[in-house]
Amino acid sequence: MAELPPIEAPTVSAVYAALQHNRRDEDRGYLGMSQFGTECDRALWYGWRKVHDPEPLDGRRIRLFETGHLEEGRLIGDLRSAGMVVADADPRTGRQFGVWSIGGHLRGHLDGQIDGVPDAPKTMHVLECKTHNDRSFKALLKDGVAKSKPGHVSQMQFYMHFTGLTRALYVAVNKNDDQLYAERVRYDATAALQLVARAERIIRADQPPAKLHDDPSAKAAFACGWCPARTVCHDGAWARVNCRTCLHATPVVDESDAGR
């Protein structure tokens, strides 16, 4: 007889249910700079055009994302306690540092800017904080951020490009044992411009880009398995009905108002 899975405690179920009830599903009105970890332009285009519903999150995953946000503040406090100067809010707005382009249709939000980094104390850096599970953290230690998390490097390249800073400090924590990792990343103008050009192609496209894989069950198409656009892309589901899925929709690019 197969072993039955453990029954979730009513207290845990109540907490998860409350988290789901109180959370509003994220339906971004822009293409996020943090989304470029995927090679699939089609997936980015579907999300940008709001073709599919926002990815639903259960209570456990909501807590997981909240842990990441809480850890950012803790890491910033640790950096400050070590004598580094961290600005986690734009003094002009009092809110998180934000960058945008292509009429505001492409946006990103920095964890902060940091000065006094021991490796280069006179250089202002973009600050990017991330949490990792044990397996991901070990890959980071072994291979560095560029190989183990290329999407995180893309994110930092965007931020450096639009802030004019030439260095980023990547700080990561292992959620299993609190081990820390830090790496400085150099601005790469060619890579940044390629990312901006890619974003503009996606934003201005009036048709979905080509599929990376025709068969989502193929071994090489493993990412299709958890892609929120799979039902539309591969399974024949209808797109959501909204202004962005209208055949006549065209993005308005006005660099003077950030797309508002």
Tab-separated table of N, CA and C in Angstrom, residues 154-245:
chain	number	residue	atom	x	y	z
A	154	SER	N	22.098	39.996	-16.214
A	154	SER	CA	21.334	40.838	-17.143
A	154	SER	C	20.625	41.956	-16.394
A	155	GLN	N	20.035	41.616	-15.274
A	155	GLN	CA	19.352	42.601	-14.444
A	155	GLN	C	20.315	43.712	-14.028
A	156	MET	N	21.496	43.343	-13.572
A	156	MET	CA	22.480	44.344	-13.145
A	156	MET	C	23.003	45.160	-14.321
A	157	GLN	N	23.136	44.545	-15.491
A	157	GLN	CA	23.573	45.299	-16.666
A	157	GLN	C	22.549	46.370	-17.028
A	158	PHE	N	21.283	46.025	-16.972
A	158	PHE	CA	20.237	47.031	-17.180
A	158	PHE	C	20.406	48.186	-16.193
A	159	TYR	N	20.551	47.853	-14.916
A	159	TYR	CA	20.597	48.875	-13.878
A	159	TYR	C	21.818	49.773	-14.026
A	160	MET	N	22.962	49.177	-14.322
A	160	MET	CA	24.159	49.990	-14.521
A	160	MET	C	24.004	50.882	-15.744
A	161	HIS	N	23.412	50.346	-16.788
A	161	HIS	CA	23.245	51.119	-18.022
A	161	HIS	C	22.400	52.365	-17.783
A	162	PHE	N	21.316	52.213	-17.050
A	162	PHE	CA	20.381	53.332	-16.893
A	162	PHE	C	20.703	54.241	-15.708
A	163	THR	N	21.589	53.817	-14.822
A	163	THR	CA	22.034	54.722	-13.747
A	163	THR	C	23.347	55.407	-14.088
A	164	GLY	N	24.058	54.886	-15.079
A	164	GLY	CA	25.367	55.439	-15.420
A	164	GLY	C	26.487	54.923	-14.544
A	165	LEU	N	26.195	53.974	-13.653
A	165	LEU	CA	27.237	53.380	-12.817
A	165	LEU	C	27.945	52.268	-13.593
A	166	THR	N	29.196	52.040	-13.258
A	166	THR	CA	30.000	51.075	-14.019
A	166	THR	C	30.309	49.797	-13.245
A	167	ARG	N	29.844	49.693	-12.024
A	167	ARG	CA	30.059	48.490	-11.225
A	167	ARG	C	28.777	48.158	-10.462
A	168	ALA	N	28.609	46.861	-10.220
A	168	ALA	CA	27.517	46.389	-9.374
A	168	ALA	C	28.093	45.447	-8.330
A	169	LEU	N	27.487	45.445	-7.161
A	169	LEU	CA	27.861	44.506	-6.104
A	169	LEU	C	26.712	43.524	-5.927
A	170	TYR	N	27.010	42.263	-6.176
A	170	TYR	CA	26.031	41.191	-6.050
A	170	TYR	C	26.257	40.501	-4.710
A	171	VAL	N	25.268	40.570	-3.844
A	171	VAL	CA	25.372	39.961	-2.516
A	171	VAL	C	24.297	38.885	-2.401
A	172	ALA	N	24.719	37.678	-2.060
A	172	ALA	CA	23.795	36.549	-1.991
A	172	ALA	C	23.916	35.856	-0.645
A	173	VAL	N	22.811	35.223	-0.239
A	173	VAL	CA	22.801	34.490	1.022
A	173	VAL	C	22.224	33.100	0.785
A	174	ASN	N	22.824	32.111	1.415
A	174	ASN	CA	22.324	30.744	1.395
A	174	ASN	C	21.237	30.627	2.460
A	175	LYS	N	20.012	30.347	2.032
A	175	LYS	CA	18.902	30.283	2.977
A	175	LYS	C	19.023	29.106	3.939
A	176	ASN	N	19.858	28.121	3.595
A	176	ASN	CA	20.012	26.956	4.469
A	176	ASN	C	20.903	27.220	5.674
A	177	ASP	N	21.998	27.982	5.455
A	177	ASP	CA	22.952	28.148	6.556
A	177	ASP	C	23.449	29.584	6.742
A	178	ASP	N	22.853	30.535	6.023
A	178	ASP	CA	23.182	31.965	6.144
A	178	ASP	C	24.592	32.325	5.672
A	179	GLN	N	25.243	31.448	4.919
A	179	GLN	CA	26.542	31.815	4.347
A	179	GLN	C	26.340	32.921	3.314
A	180	LEU	N	27.260	33.884	3.311
A	180	LEU	CA	27.169	35.021	2.397
A	180	LEU	C	28.158	34.887	1.239
A	181	TYR	N	27.811	35.539	0.150
A	181	TYR	CA	28.663	35.581	-1.038
A	181	TYR	C	28.559	36.988	-1.616
A	182	ALA	N	29.684	37.525	-2.072
A	182	ALA	CA	29.681	38.845	-2.715
A	182	ALA	C	30.597	38.812	-3.931
A	183	GLU	N	30.146	39.466	-4.986
A	183	GLU	CA	30.932	39.527	-6.222
A	183	GLU	C	30.676	40.867	-6.905
A	184	ARG	N	31.743	41.487	-7.349
A	184	ARG	CA	31.614	42.722	-8.124
A	184	ARG	C	31.438	42.380	-9.601
A	185	VAL	N	30.538	43.100	-10.248
A	185	VAL	CA	30.239	42.875	-11.664
A	185	VAL	C	30.531	44.153	-12.429
A	186	ARG	N	31.213	44.014	-13.543
A	186	ARG	CA	31.611	45.159	-14.367
A	186	ARG	C	30.537	45.457	-15.425
A	187	TYR	N	30.307	46.729	-15.672
A	187	TYR	CA	29.377	47.139	-16.724
A	187	TYR	C	29.908	46.716	-18.083
A	188	ASP	N	29.034	46.122	-18.885
A	188	ASP	CA	29.371	45.690	-20.239
A	188	ASP	C	28.417	46.410	-21.188
A	189	ALA	N	28.891	47.467	-21.827
A	189	ALA	CA	28.028	48.301	-22.670
A	189	ALA	C	27.407	47.501	-23.804
A	190	THR	N	28.182	46.613	-24.405
A	190	THR	CA	27.656	45.817	-25.517
A	190	THR	C	26.508	44.929	-25.052
A	191	ALA	N	26.713	44.245	-23.930
A	191	ALA	CA	25.666	43.372	-23.399
A	191	ALA	C	24.427	44.175	-23.022
A	192	ALA	N	24.628	45.341	-22.403
A	192	ALA	CA	23.497	46.167	-21.990
A	192	ALA	C	22.696	46.651	-23.191
A	193	LEU	N	23.377	47.114	-24.217
A	193	LEU	CA	22.683	47.596	-25.413
A	193	LEU	C	21.941	46.465	-26.118
A	194	GLN	N	22.507	45.272	-26.091
A	194	GLN	CA	21.810	44.122	-26.669
A	194	GLN	C	20.538	43.808	-25.889
A	195	LEU	N	20.597	43.931	-24.572
A	195	LEU	CA	19.415	43.703	-23.747
A	195	LEU	C	18.333	44.737	-24.031
A	196	VAL	N	18.726	45.997	-24.146
A	196	VAL	CA	17.754	47.054	-24.435
A	196	VAL	C	17.127	46.830	-25.811
A	197	ALA	N	17.951	46.454	-26.790
A	197	ALA	CA	17.428	46.185	-28.130
A	197	ALA	C	16.458	45.006	-28.115
A	198	ARG	N	16.790	43.985	-27.331
A	198	ARG	CA	15.891	42.834	-27.208
A	198	ARG	C	14.560	43.255	-26.602
A	199	ALA	N	14.622	44.052	-25.553
A	199	ALA	CA	13.397	44.530	-24.911
A	199	ALA	C	12.550	45.337	-25.891
A	200	GLU	N	13.191	46.191	-26.664
A	200	GLU	CA	12.436	47.025	-27.608
A	200	GLU	C	11.782	46.180	-28.696
A	201	ARG	N	12.468	45.156	-29.169
A	201	ARG	CA	11.865	44.262	-30.168
A	201	ARG	C	10.604	43.609	-29.612
A	202	ILE	N	10.690	43.159	-28.362
A	202	ILE	CA	9.546	42.496	-27.739
A	202	ILE	C	8.392	43.470	-27.559
A	203	ILE	N	8.687	44.651	-27.065
A	203	ILE	CA	7.642	45.636	-26.782
A	203	ILE	C	6.953	46.105	-28.058
A	204	ARG	N	7.707	46.287	-29.114
A	204	ARG	CA	7.141	46.818	-30.358
A	204	ARG	C	6.551	45.735	-31.268
A	205	ALA	N	6.795	44.467	-30.975
A	205	ALA	CA	6.303	43.392	-31.840
A	205	ALA	C	4.779	43.317	-31.812
A	206	ASP	N	4.165	43.181	-32.987
A	206	ASP	CA	2.710	43.043	-33.039
A	206	ASP	C	2.272	41.590	-33.197
A	207	GLN	N	3.241	40.681	-33.244
A	207	GLN	CA	2.971	39.248	-33.282
A	207	GLN	C	3.893	38.557	-32.281
A	208	PRO	N	3.468	37.421	-31.724
A	208	PRO	CA	4.360	36.720	-30.788
A	208	PRO	C	5.612	36.231	-31.493
A	209	PRO	N	6.770	36.370	-30.873
A	209	PRO	CA	8.004	35.827	-31.454
A	209	PRO	C	7.910	34.313	-31.624
A	210	ALA	N	8.836	33.765	-32.369
A	210	ALA	CA	8.832	32.325	-32.649
A	210	ALA	C	9.011	31.514	-31.372
A	211	LYS	N	8.449	30.316	-31.367
A	211	LYS	CA	8.635	29.400	-30.244
A	211	LYS	C	10.077	28.912	-30.206
A	212	LEU	N	10.577	28.713	-29.001
A	212	LEU	CA	11.886	28.074	-28.871
A	212	LEU	C	11.792	26.576	-29.117
A	213	HIS	N	10.629	25.995	-28.770
A	213	HIS	CA	10.448	24.545	-28.898
A	213	HIS	C	9.038	24.264	-29.418
A	214	ASP	N	8.940	23.439	-30.426
A	214	ASP	CA	7.626	23.047	-30.935
A	214	ASP	C	6.977	21.986	-30.055
A	215	ASP	N	7.798	21.171	-29.413
A	215	ASP	CA	7.287	20.107	-28.547
A	215	ASP	C	7.644	20.434	-27.096
A	216	PRO	N	6.663	20.867	-26.292
A	216	PRO	CA	6.971	21.248	-24.909
A	216	PRO	C	7.366	20.074	-24.026
A	217	SER	N	7.157	18.855	-24.513
A	217	SER	CA	7.531	17.677	-23.719
A	217	SER	C	8.948	17.198	-24.021
A	218	ALA	N	9.611	17.836	-24.980
A	218	ALA	CA	10.981	17.452	-25.318
A	218	ALA	C	11.912	17.741	-24.148
A	219	LYS	N	12.970	16.970	-24.059
A	219	LYS	CA	13.903	17.123	-22.944
A	219	LYS	C	14.489	18.526	-22.890
A	220	ALA	N	14.797	19.100	-24.041
A	220	ALA	CA	15.395	20.437	-24.082
A	220	ALA	C	14.403	21.530	-23.720
A	221	ALA	N	13.111	21.182	-23.708
A	221	ALA	CA	12.063	22.179	-23.452
A	221	ALA	C	11.572	22.126	-22.015
A	222	PHE	N	12.455	21.749	-21.088
A	222	PHE	CA	12.018	21.576	-19.695
A	222	PHE	C	11.413	22.852	-19.115
A	223	ALA	N	11.901	24.025	-19.555
A	223	ALA	CA	11.374	25.285	-19.017
A	223	ALA	C	9.921	25.510	-19.412
A	224	CYS	N	9.490	24.903	-20.515
A	224	CYS	CA	8.090	25.045	-20.928
A	224	CYS	C	7.144	24.443	-19.886
A	225	GLY	N	7.645	23.479	-19.128
A	225	GLY	CA	6.802	22.788	-18.166
A	225	GLY	C	6.242	23.691	-17.088
A	226	TRP	N	7.011	24.715	-16.684
A	226	TRP	CA	6.513	25.614	-15.632
A	226	TRP	C	6.239	27.023	-16.155
A	227	CYS	N	6.273	27.204	-17.463
A	227	CYS	CA	6.022	28.530	-18.031
A	227	CYS	C	4.540	28.874	-17.915
A	228	PRO	N	4.182	30.034	-17.375
A	228	PRO	CA	2.765	30.390	-17.238
A	228	PRO	C	2.063	30.601	-18.575
A	229	ALA	N	2.842	30.740	-19.662
A	229	ALA	CA	2.242	30.938	-20.986
A	229	ALA	C	2.007	29.627	-21.727
A	230	ARG	N	2.326	28.505	-21.115
A	230	ARG	CA	2.273	27.228	-21.840
A	230	ARG	C	0.891	26.947	-22.414
A	231	THR	N	-0.155	27.200	-21.658
A	231	THR	CA	-1.494	26.845	-22.138
A	231	THR	C	-1.843	27.585	-23.424
A	232	VAL	N	-1.410	28.828	-23.530
A	232	VAL	CA	-1.671	29.612	-24.737
A	232	VAL	C	-0.689	29.236	-25.839
A	233	CYS	N	0.562	29.088	-25.470
A	233	CYS	CA	1.628	28.855	-26.444
A	233	CYS	C	1.539	27.472	-27.086
A	234	HIS	N	1.221	26.461	-26.274
A	234	HIS	CA	1.280	25.081	-26.777
A	234	HIS	C	-0.046	24.329	-26.725
A	235	ASP	N	-0.946	24.732	-25.843
A	235	ASP	CA	-2.143	23.920	-25.617
A	235	ASP	C	-3.405	24.478	-26.261
A	236	GLY	N	-3.279	25.583	-26.992
A	236	GLY	CA	-4.429	26.110	-27.722
A	236	GLY	C	-5.411	26.918	-26.908
A	237	ALA	N	-5.036	27.346	-25.700
A	237	ALA	CA	-5.946	28.149	-24.880
A	237	ALA	C	-6.123	29.540	-25.489
A	238	TRP	N	-7.262	30.148	-25.209
A	238	TRP	CA	-7.528	31.502	-25.694
A	238	TRP	C	-6.761	32.519	-24.859
A	239	ALA	N	-6.394	33.597	-25.484
A	239	ALA	CA	-5.767	34.703	-24.763
A	239	ALA	C	-6.803	35.434	-23.921
A	240	ARG	N	-6.346	36.092	-22.865
A	240	ARG	CA	-7.226	36.961	-22.090
A	240	ARG	C	-7.732	38.096	-22.982
A	241	VAL	N	-8.884	38.615	-22.635
A	241	VAL	CA	-9.450	39.735	-23.391
A	241	VAL	C	-9.103	41.026	-22.668
A	242	ASN	N	-8.236	41.821	-23.263
A	242	ASN	CA	-7.889	43.127	-22.707
A	242	ASN	C	-7.307	43.976	-23.829
A	243	CYS	N	-6.993	45.213	-23.528
A	243	CYS	CA	-6.513	46.127	-24.566
A	243	CYS	C	-5.218	45.637	-25.210
A	244	ARG	N	-4.377	44.973	-24.438
A	244	ARG	CA	-3.082	44.562	-24.986
A	244	ARG	C	-3.174	43.353	-25.903
A	245	THR	N	-4.253	42.583	-25.798
A	245	THR	CA	-4.413	41.453	-26.708
A	245	THR	C	-5.256	41.820	-27.924
